[in-house]
mmCIF file of C-alpha atoms in Angstrom:
data_model
loop_
_atom_site.group_PDB
_atom_site.id
_atom_site.type_symbol
_atom_site.label_atom_id
_atom_site.label_comp_id
_atom_site.label_asym_id
_atom_site.label_seq_id
_atom_site.Cartn_x
_atom_site.Cartn_y
_atom_site.Cartn_z
ATOM 1 C CA MET A 181 -14.614 7.985 28.419
ATOM 2 C CA SER A 182 -12.348 7.625 31.404
ATOM 3 C CA LEU A 183 -12.777 9.682 34.502
ATOM 4 C CA ARG A 184 -9.694 11.712 33.607
ATOM 5 C CA GLU A 185 -11.041 12.450 30.142
ATOM 6 C CA LEU A 186 -14.364 13.329 31.716
ATOM 7 C CA ALA A 187 -12.649 15.725 34.115
ATOM 8 C CA GLU A 188 -10.851 17.386 31.212
ATOM 9 C CA SER A 189 -14.057 17.823 29.239
ATOM 10 C CA ASP A 190 -15.714 19.235 32.360
ATOM 11 C CA LEU A 191 -13.169 22.077 32.251
ATOM 12 C CA ALA A 192 -15.490 23.706 29.742
ATOM 13 C CA ILE A 193 -17.883 24.107 32.660
ATOM 14 C CA THR A 194 -15.678 24.306 35.715
ATOM 15 C CA LEU A 195 -13.008 26.549 34.199
ATOM 16 C CA GLU A 196 -14.325 28.296 31.141
ATOM 17 C CA ASP A 197 -18.061 28.766 31.689
ATOM 18 C CA PRO A 198 -18.721 32.549 31.617
ATOM 19 C CA ALA A 199 -21.761 31.944 33.805
ATOM 20 C CA GLY A 200 -19.424 30.379 36.354
ATOM 21 C CA PHE A 201 -15.930 31.570 37.185
ATOM 22 C CA GLY A 202 -14.771 31.660 33.571
ATOM 23 C CA TRP A 203 -13.187 35.040 32.910
ATOM 24 C CA ALA A 204 -12.080 36.613 29.642
ATOM 25 C CA ILE A 205 -8.301 36.391 29.300
ATOM 26 C CA THR A 206 -6.092 37.541 26.447
ATOM 27 C CA LEU A 207 -2.881 35.605 25.914
ATOM 28 C CA ILE A 208 -0.133 36.902 23.621
ATOM 29 C CA ASN A 209 2.896 34.825 22.710
ATOM 30 C CA PRO A 210 6.383 36.333 22.098
ATOM 31 C CA ALA A 211 5.697 36.467 18.357
ATOM 32 C CA GLY A 212 2.706 38.702 18.982
ATOM 33 C CA THR A 213 -0.016 36.166 18.249
ATOM 34 C CA ALA A 214 -2.970 36.871 20.500
ATOM 35 C CA ALA A 215 -5.815 34.609 21.554
ATOM 36 C CA SER A 216 -8.975 35.379 23.465
ATOM 37 C CA LEU A 217 -9.540 32.629 25.988
ATOM 38 C CA ARG A 218 -11.549 31.926 29.075
ATOM 39 C CA GLY A 219 -10.150 30.717 32.330
ATOM 40 C CA GLN A 220 -9.837 31.688 35.930
ATOM 41 C CA SER A 221 -7.916 34.700 37.085
ATOM 42 C CA THR A 222 -6.900 35.989 40.465
ATOM 43 C CA ASP A 223 -5.356 39.262 41.560
ATOM 44 C CA ILE A 224 -5.128 39.671 45.316
ATOM 45 C CA SER A 225 -2.908 41.388 47.831
ATOM 46 C CA GLN A 226 0.106 39.619 49.190
ATOM 47 C CA ILE A 227 2.840 40.366 51.661
ATOM 48 C CA ILE A 228 6.345 40.426 50.262
ATOM 49 C CA ASP A 229 9.240 39.733 52.588
ATOM 50 C CA PRO A 230 12.512 41.074 51.146
ATOM 51 C CA ASP A 231 14.326 39.462 54.128
ATOM 52 C CA THR A 232 15.059 42.775 55.781
ATOM 53 C CA GLY A 233 12.566 42.016 58.536
ATOM 54 C CA GLN A 234 10.145 44.530 57.149
ATOM 55 C CA VAL A 235 7.446 43.366 54.791
ATOM 56 C CA VAL A 236 6.083 45.114 51.730
ATOM 57 C CA SER A 237 2.481 45.066 50.631
ATOM 58 C CA GLY A 238 2.248 43.554 47.190
ATOM 59 C CA ARG A 239 0.007 41.690 44.782
ATOM 60 C CA LEU A 240 -0.270 38.130 43.610
ATOM 61 C CA ALA A 241 -1.818 37.553 40.186
ATOM 62 C CA ALA A 242 -2.305 34.289 38.330
ATOM 63 C CA VAL A 243 -4.446 32.765 35.602
ATOM 64 C CA THR A 244 -5.460 29.185 34.938
ATOM 65 C CA ILE A 245 -6.190 28.200 31.343
ATOM 66 C CA ARG A 246 -7.312 24.977 29.682
ATOM 67 C CA VAL A 247 -4.458 23.519 27.619
ATOM 68 C CA ALA A 248 -6.845 22.192 24.960
ATOM 69 C CA SER A 249 -8.148 25.729 24.401
ATOM 70 C CA LEU A 250 -4.584 26.949 23.935
ATOM 71 C CA ALA A 251 -3.965 24.374 21.273
ATOM 72 C CA ALA A 252 -7.244 25.196 19.578
ATOM 73 C CA ALA A 253 -6.191 28.851 19.448
ATOM 74 C CA GLY A 254 -2.881 27.891 17.852
ATOM 75 C CA LEU A 255 -0.742 28.625 20.908
ATOM 76 C CA THR A 256 1.699 26.441 22.763
ATOM 77 C CA LEU A 257 2.111 26.294 26.516
ATOM 78 C CA PRO A 258 3.176 29.715 27.806
ATOM 79 C CA GLN A 259 6.430 29.960 29.687
ATOM 80 C CA GLY A 260 8.393 32.521 31.632
ATOM 81 C CA ILE A 261 10.897 34.242 29.367
ATOM 82 C CA ALA A 262 14.065 35.165 31.244
ATOM 83 C CA GLY A 263 16.064 36.568 28.357
ATOM 84 C CA ALA A 264 15.761 40.278 27.672
ATOM 85 C CA GLU A 265 16.236 39.797 23.945
ATOM 86 C CA SER A 266 12.787 38.239 23.517
ATOM 87 C CA LYS A 267 9.303 39.562 24.142
ATOM 88 C CA PRO A 268 7.623 37.759 27.049
ATOM 89 C CA TRP A 269 4.339 35.897 27.069
ATOM 90 C CA LEU A 270 1.726 38.466 28.053
ATOM 91 C CA VAL A 271 -1.601 38.014 29.797
ATOM 92 C CA GLY A 272 -4.328 40.616 29.931
ATOM 93 C CA PHE A 273 -7.557 40.605 31.867
ATOM 94 C CA ASP A 274 -9.889 43.017 33.598
ATOM 95 C CA ASP A 275 -10.530 43.110 37.290
ATOM 96 C CA ILE A 276 -14.073 42.817 38.560
ATOM 97 C CA ASN A 277 -14.578 46.570 38.122
ATOM 98 C CA GLY A 278 -13.497 46.631 34.510
ATOM 99 C CA GLN A 279 -9.972 47.949 35.033
ATOM 100 C CA ALA A 280 -7.649 46.318 32.503
ATOM 101 C CA TYR A 281 -4.209 44.978 33.463
ATOM 102 C CA THR A 282 -1.390 43.486 31.479
ATOM 103 C CA PHE A 283 1.049 41.059 33.003
ATOM 104 C CA LYS A 284 4.093 39.115 31.975
ATOM 105 C CA VAL A 285 4.082 35.345 32.494
ATOM 106 C CA ALA A 286 6.726 34.861 35.166
ATOM 107 C CA GLU A 287 6.228 31.174 35.702
ATOM 108 C CA SER A 288 4.138 28.539 33.970
ATOM 109 C CA ASN A 289 2.977 25.456 35.849
ATOM 110 C CA PRO A 290 1.220 23.014 33.509
ATOM 111 C CA ASP A 291 -0.805 20.150 34.896
ATOM 112 C CA ARG A 292 -0.612 17.674 32.033
ATOM 113 C CA ALA A 293 -2.693 15.118 33.898
ATOM 114 C CA LEU A 294 -5.741 17.347 34.087
ATOM 115 C CA GLY A 295 -4.969 19.569 31.090
ATOM 116 C CA VAL A 296 -4.668 22.990 32.700
ATOM 117 C CA VAL A 297 -1.832 25.438 33.016
ATOM 118 C CA THR A 298 -1.477 27.962 35.834
ATOM 119 C CA CYS A 299 0.604 31.015 35.052
ATOM 120 C CA LEU A 300 2.054 33.173 37.822
ATOM 121 C CA LEU A 301 2.187 36.756 36.627
ATOM 122 C CA GLU A 302 4.408 39.761 36.979
ATOM 123 C CA ALA A 303 3.620 43.435 36.422
ATOM 124 C CA TYR A 304 4.433 44.570 32.920
ATOM 125 C CA ASN A 305 4.732 48.056 31.570
ATOM 126 C CA GLY A 306 3.950 47.607 27.927
ATOM 127 C CA MET B 61 15.230 59.253 97.634
ATOM 128 C CA ALA B 62 15.906 60.029 94.000
ATOM 129 C CA GLU B 63 19.436 61.119 93.285
ATOM 130 C CA LEU B 64 18.706 62.723 89.943
ATOM 131 C CA THR B 65 17.168 66.103 90.521
ATOM 132 C CA SER B 66 16.800 67.225 86.923
ATOM 133 C CA LEU B 67 14.596 65.892 84.161
ATOM 134 C CA ILE B 68 16.260 63.582 81.631
ATOM 135 C CA ASP B 69 14.995 65.504 78.658
ATOM 136 C CA LYS B 70 17.950 65.105 76.335
ATOM 137 C CA GLN B 71 18.350 62.828 73.336
ATOM 138 C CA ASP B 72 20.880 60.074 73.677
ATOM 139 C CA SER B 73 23.670 60.143 71.165
ATOM 140 C CA PHE B 74 22.402 57.082 69.291
ATOM 141 C CA GLU B 75 19.164 58.958 68.621
ATOM 142 C CA ILE B 76 21.067 62.011 67.452
ATOM 143 C CA VAL B 77 23.260 59.893 65.177
ATOM 144 C CA ARG B 78 20.272 58.022 63.742
ATOM 145 C CA ASP B 79 18.456 61.261 62.951
ATOM 146 C CA GLN B 80 21.638 62.733 61.519
ATOM 147 C CA LEU B 81 22.093 59.757 59.193
ATOM 148 C CA ALA B 82 18.565 60.206 57.851
ATOM 149 C CA ALA B 83 18.975 63.968 57.568
ATOM 150 C CA ILE B 84 22.235 63.618 55.641
ATOM 151 C CA LEU B 85 20.638 61.227 53.179
ATOM 152 C CA ALA B 86 17.574 63.415 52.684
ATOM 153 C CA THR B 87 19.687 66.549 52.243
ATOM 154 C CA GLU B 88 22.209 65.043 49.885
ATOM 155 C CA THR B 89 19.721 63.191 47.690
ATOM 156 C CA ALA B 90 17.827 66.456 47.237
ATOM 157 C CA ALA B 91 21.094 68.206 46.372
ATOM 158 C CA GLN B 92 22.031 65.443 43.952
ATOM 159 C CA GLN B 93 18.684 65.783 42.204
ATOM 160 C CA ALA B 94 19.229 69.501 41.857
ATOM 161 C CA LEU B 95 22.703 68.880 40.420
ATOM 162 C CA ALA B 96 21.304 66.290 38.016
ATOM 163 C CA THR B 97 18.633 68.697 36.828
ATOM 164 C CA ALA B 98 21.212 71.409 36.321
ATOM 165 C CA GLY B 99 23.342 68.962 34.368
ATOM 166 C CA GLY B 100 20.526 67.876 32.102
ATOM 167 C CA GLU B 101 20.220 64.439 33.692
ATOM 168 C CA ASP B 102 17.102 62.684 34.927
ATOM 169 C CA PRO B 103 16.908 63.696 38.614
ATOM 170 C CA LEU B 104 14.827 60.634 39.505
ATOM 171 C CA LEU B 105 17.938 58.506 39.079
ATOM 172 C CA TRP B 106 19.365 60.302 42.124
ATOM 173 C CA LYS B 107 16.204 60.215 44.205
ATOM 174 C CA LEU B 108 15.906 58.296 47.460
ATOM 175 C CA ARG B 109 12.818 58.297 49.633
ATOM 176 C CA VAL B 110 14.236 58.395 53.143
ATOM 177 C CA TYR B 111 12.458 57.141 56.249
ATOM 178 C CA SER B 112 13.552 56.485 59.789
ATOM 179 C CA GLU B 113 12.600 53.650 62.117
ATOM 180 C CA ARG B 114 9.707 52.410 59.997
ATOM 181 C CA SER B 115 8.224 49.033 60.770
ATOM 182 C CA ASN B 116 4.823 49.099 59.087
ATOM 183 C CA PRO B 117 4.489 47.428 55.698
ATOM 184 C CA TRP B 118 5.431 49.676 52.809
ATOM 185 C CA GLU B 119 1.931 50.204 51.507
ATOM 186 C CA GLN B 120 2.224 53.138 49.152
ATOM 187 C CA PHE B 121 5.338 51.662 47.604
ATOM 188 C CA LEU B 122 3.402 49.172 45.503
ATOM 189 C CA ASN B 123 -0.252 50.098 45.644
ATOM 190 C CA GLY B 124 0.186 53.387 43.849
ATOM 191 C CA PRO B 125 3.598 53.125 42.341
ATOM 192 C CA ALA B 126 3.607 56.357 40.392
ATOM 193 C CA ASP B 127 6.928 57.063 42.072
ATOM 194 C CA LYS B 128 9.213 54.058 41.679
ATOM 195 C CA SER B 129 12.296 55.588 43.257
ATOM 196 C CA PRO B 130 13.948 53.408 45.907
ATOM 197 C CA LEU B 131 13.036 53.520 49.579
ATOM 198 C CA VAL B 132 15.585 53.865 52.336
ATOM 199 C CA ASN B 133 14.864 53.117 55.980
ATOM 200 C CA VAL B 134 17.400 54.149 58.624
ATOM 201 C CA TRP B 135 17.067 52.264 61.880
ATOM 202 C CA TYR B 136 19.101 51.779 65.009
ATOM 203 C CA ASP B 137 20.225 48.218 65.586
ATOM 204 C CA ASN B 138 22.572 47.914 68.570
ATOM 205 C CA SER B 139 25.330 49.451 70.669
ATOM 206 C CA ASN B 140 28.396 48.041 72.340
ATOM 207 C CA PHE B 141 30.060 50.067 75.049
ATOM 208 C CA ILE B 142 33.838 50.151 74.997
ATOM 209 C CA GLU B 143 35.293 50.218 78.498
ATOM 210 C CA ALA B 144 38.809 51.015 77.365
ATOM 211 C CA GLY B 145 37.867 54.382 75.958
ATOM 212 C CA SER B 146 35.267 55.367 78.517
ATOM 213 C CA SER B 147 35.072 56.964 81.899
ATOM 214 C CA VAL B 148 33.063 55.262 84.606
ATOM 215 C CA SER B 149 31.112 58.371 85.409
ATOM 216 C CA GLU B 150 30.370 60.615 82.491
ATOM 217 C CA ARG B 151 31.248 59.405 79.001
ATOM 218 C CA GLN B 152 30.873 55.968 77.451
ATOM 219 C CA LYS B 153 32.575 55.338 74.149
ATOM 220 C CA THR B 154 30.000 53.492 72.099
ATOM 221 C CA ALA B 155 30.192 51.418 68.936
ATOM 222 C CA GLY B 156 26.726 51.596 67.428
ATOM 223 C CA THR B 157 25.286 49.846 64.422
ATOM 224 C CA PHE B 158 22.690 51.521 62.260
ATOM 225 C CA ASN B 159 21.059 49.641 59.429
ATOM 226 C CA ILE B 160 20.215 51.509 56.274
ATOM 227 C CA ASP B 161 17.822 49.266 54.395
ATOM 228 C CA CYS B 162 17.238 49.977 50.728
ATOM 229 C CA TYR B 163 14.340 48.685 48.658
ATOM 230 C CA GLY B 164 14.258 48.655 44.876
ATOM 231 C CA TYR B 165 11.066 48.178 42.899
ATOM 232 C CA GLY B 166 11.325 46.885 39.365
ATOM 233 C CA GLU B 167 8.703 46.298 36.756
ATOM 234 C CA ALA B 168 9.170 44.337 33.553
ATOM 235 C CA ALA B 169 8.793 46.670 30.606
ATOM 236 C CA ASP B 170 8.537 46.469 26.872
ATOM 237 C CA VAL B 171 11.504 47.556 24.781
ATOM 238 C CA VAL B 172 10.289 49.157 21.591
ATOM 239 C CA GLY B 173 13.278 48.008 19.575
ATOM 240 C CA GLY B 174 12.719 44.399 20.579
ATOM 241 C CA GLY B 175 12.775 42.226 23.649
ATOM 242 C CA HIS B 176 11.864 43.379 27.099
ATOM 243 C CA ASN B 177 13.439 44.601 30.316
ATOM 244 C CA PRO B 178 12.995 41.923 33.012
ATOM 245 C CA GLY B 179 11.583 43.194 36.282
ATOM 246 C CA ASP B 180 13.819 41.114 38.536
ATOM 247 C CA ARG B 181 16.980 42.574 36.998
ATOM 248 C CA GLU B 182 15.455 46.052 37.067
ATOM 249 C CA ALA B 183 14.741 45.761 40.803
ATOM 250 C CA ALA B 184 18.293 44.557 41.467
ATOM 251 C CA LEU B 185 19.825 47.401 39.466
ATOM 252 C CA ILE B 186 17.627 49.986 41.185
ATOM 253 C CA VAL B 187 18.541 48.824 44.678
ATOM 254 C CA GLN B 188 22.211 48.731 43.691
ATOM 255 C CA ARG B 189 21.909 52.306 42.470
ATOM 256 C CA ALA B 190 20.499 53.220 45.885
ATOM 257 C CA LEU B 191 23.404 51.439 47.563
ATOM 258 C CA ARG B 192 25.834 53.393 45.426
ATOM 259 C CA LEU B 193 24.286 56.685 46.504
ATOM 260 C CA VAL B 194 24.145 55.742 50.180
ATOM 261 C CA ARG B 195 27.741 54.530 50.290
ATOM 262 C CA ASN B 196 29.126 57.529 48.437
ATOM 263 C CA ILE B 197 27.220 60.015 50.546
ATOM 264 C CA PHE B 198 28.260 58.582 53.903
ATOM 265 C CA MET B 199 31.860 57.880 52.949
ATOM 266 C CA ALA B 200 32.327 61.340 51.459
ATOM 267 C CA ALA B 201 35.049 63.331 53.195
ATOM 268 C CA PRO B 202 32.724 66.044 54.585
ATOM 269 C CA TYR B 203 30.876 63.331 56.516
ATOM 270 C CA THR B 204 33.905 61.745 58.165
ATOM 271 C CA TYR B 205 32.318 62.666 61.475
ATOM 272 C CA LEU B 206 28.750 62.842 60.139
ATOM 273 C CA GLY B 207 28.738 66.550 60.855
ATOM 274 C CA LEU B 208 28.865 65.795 64.582
ATOM 275 C CA ARG B 209 32.517 66.300 65.388
ATOM 276 C CA GLY B 210 33.057 66.045 69.115
ATOM 277 C CA LEU B 211 30.284 63.514 69.450
ATOM 278 C CA VAL B 212 31.222 61.080 66.695
ATOM 279 C CA TRP B 213 34.635 59.439 66.639
ATOM 280 C CA GLN B 214 34.237 57.786 63.261
ATOM 281 C CA ARG B 215 31.779 56.243 60.841
ATOM 282 C CA TRP B 216 32.447 53.101 58.867
ATOM 283 C CA ILE B 217 30.334 50.984 56.553
ATOM 284 C CA LYS B 218 30.816 47.505 57.961
ATOM 285 C CA SER B 219 29.013 45.558 55.263
ATOM 286 C CA ILE B 220 26.537 45.692 52.425
ATOM 287 C CA THR B 221 24.210 42.737 51.964
ATOM 288 C CA VAL B 222 21.751 42.276 49.143
ATOM 289 C CA PHE B 223 18.955 39.847 49.891
ATOM 290 C CA GLN B 224 17.884 37.405 47.248
ATOM 291 C CA PRO B 225 14.112 37.490 46.810
ATOM 292 C CA GLY B 226 12.603 34.387 48.379
ATOM 293 C CA MET B 227 11.141 31.717 46.170
ATOM 294 C CA ASP B 228 7.802 32.084 47.940
ATOM 295 C CA ASN B 229 7.478 35.721 46.973
ATOM 296 C CA ARG B 230 5.472 35.121 43.823
ATOM 297 C CA SER B 231 4.419 38.678 43.653
ATOM 298 C CA VAL B 232 3.335 40.806 40.741
ATOM 299 C CA GLN B 233 6.009 43.248 41.821
ATOM 300 C CA GLN B 234 9.705 42.629 41.858
ATOM 301 C CA ILE B 235 11.304 43.813 45.073
ATOM 302 C CA VAL B 236 14.922 43.515 46.080
ATOM 303 C CA GLY B 237 16.098 44.569 49.532
ATOM 304 C CA ALA B 238 19.613 45.433 50.608
ATOM 305 C CA ARG B 239 21.169 46.420 53.918
ATOM 306 C CA VAL B 240 24.002 48.813 54.574
ATOM 307 C CA SER B 241 25.329 48.099 58.050
ATOM 308 C CA MET B 242 26.802 51.373 59.263
ATOM 309 C CA GLY B 243 29.072 51.341 62.284
ATOM 310 C CA VAL B 244 29.361 54.628 64.133
ATOM 311 C CA THR B 245 31.583 55.175 67.150
ATOM 312 C CA PHE B 246 30.344 57.973 69.345
ATOM 313 C CA ASN B 247 30.120 59.230 72.909
ATOM 314 C CA GLU B 248 27.144 58.522 75.084
ATOM 315 C CA LEU B 249 26.844 60.919 77.983
ATOM 316 C CA ALA B 250 25.089 60.362 81.289
ATOM 317 C CA PRO B 251 23.694 62.720 83.948
ATOM 318 C CA GLN B 252 26.296 63.926 86.412
ATOM 319 C CA VAL B 253 26.345 64.918 90.008
ATOM 320 C CA GLU B 254 25.478 68.561 90.263
ATOM 321 C CA ALA B 255 28.279 69.950 92.390
ATOM 322 C CA ASP B 256 27.829 72.550 95.065
ATOM 323 C CA THR B 257 29.560 75.844 94.462
ATOM 324 C CA LEU B 258 32.585 76.224 96.679
ATOM 325 C CA GLU B 259 33.987 79.536 95.511
ATOM 326 C CA TYR B 260 33.421 81.998 92.735
ATOM 327 C CA VAL B 261 36.601 82.940 90.906
ATOM 328 C CA ALA B 262 36.663 85.971 88.655
ATOM 329 C CA ILE B 263 39.539 86.851 86.380
ATOM 330 C CA ASP B 264 39.733 90.138 84.550
ATOM 331 C CA ILE B 265 41.726 90.064 81.327
ATOM 332 C CA LEU B 266 43.282 93.329 80.347
ATOM 333 C CA ARG B 267 44.910 94.132 77.034
ATOM 334 C CA ALA B 268 47.794 96.584 77.183
ATOM 335 C CA GLU B 269 48.338 99.149 74.450
ATOM 336 C CA ASP B 270 51.108 97.054 72.937
ATOM 337 C CA GLY B 271 48.843 94.005 72.775
ATOM 338 C CA GLU B 272 50.200 92.287 75.820
ATOM 339 C CA ILE B 273 47.609 90.340 77.713
ATOM 340 C CA VAL B 274 47.596 90.985 81.402
ATOM 341 C CA ALA B 275 45.465 88.761 83.595
ATOM 342 C CA GLU B 276 44.297 89.939 86.935
ATOM 343 C CA ALA B 277 43.025 87.414 89.417
ATOM 344 C CA ASP B 278 40.250 88.603 91.660
ATOM 345 C CA PHE B 279 39.109 86.049 94.195
ATOM 346 C CA ASP B 280 35.697 86.717 95.645
ATOM 347 C CA TYR B 281 35.082 84.385 98.526
ATOM 348 C CA THR B 282 32.717 84.351 101.424
ATOM 349 C CA ALA B 283 34.686 82.490 104.055
#
């Protein structure tokens, strides 16, 4: 096994281990197929600059998921859906206090060398 | 020795104009909401949350967004003094610029019939709705002089600029900002020399039975 293959297999520990930072994440594709996965999630405050010179307090949320787990769940790589005629890819996870949130995948950044995909999220009222 | 013997406790005209701009917006958006309610429309579509001279981050806008109506911030930007229309002593004709910044918050939402409503477009449409309200309110005929006739020469929207959200703003929320640059020409007034009284002049005005006005000059002097 090459070092790259070893790194990918280690994702089961470094990314998905519930005893580590692995966090329960629900991923739903535009067709409505849902999968329960484990990965890393973040939801922190962020400053938004609308270019008016005055900033707005906002949030930055993202998840990182193992690509092999996506395939095993029967899902393809998520992507940001710009068109209004389609349902978006949705991501759901709880914060550390058990409050559930649902987001739309705004941008998907796959790392095909390591086998992970990081999705930048957007608030979704579903 | 100080030449000014009275306290400068007045507001300058740019402060009066700035406050008047905010007051007009707050008054008219409330009136528009009342009209919308009376007409069976959703009043929130006519709601603006108006602030003046704010520089802190908009905290409650996103971290408790129960109210998603657009924000408006009125702030004074600059003044240019026009010599040609001014007097050297008392009155300076002033071309001031006031920025009216609008912020729209959009959230992607599910559409029951199919598809979804993208948050970036929603934010753009909301801020454009705010721009529509602001422009129509200030350019309405009753506000030709912003309700300050005698102080304000004219008001004119110089430009409207919508800012594209930066690529680094990977936020959960979709925010679009826009600026209405409002030019207002007005008089700035300065403290004057307090003149000594030379003479008191009293004039009695009498009205005759037939309506004729008869003025009687009565000079009371001490010399």
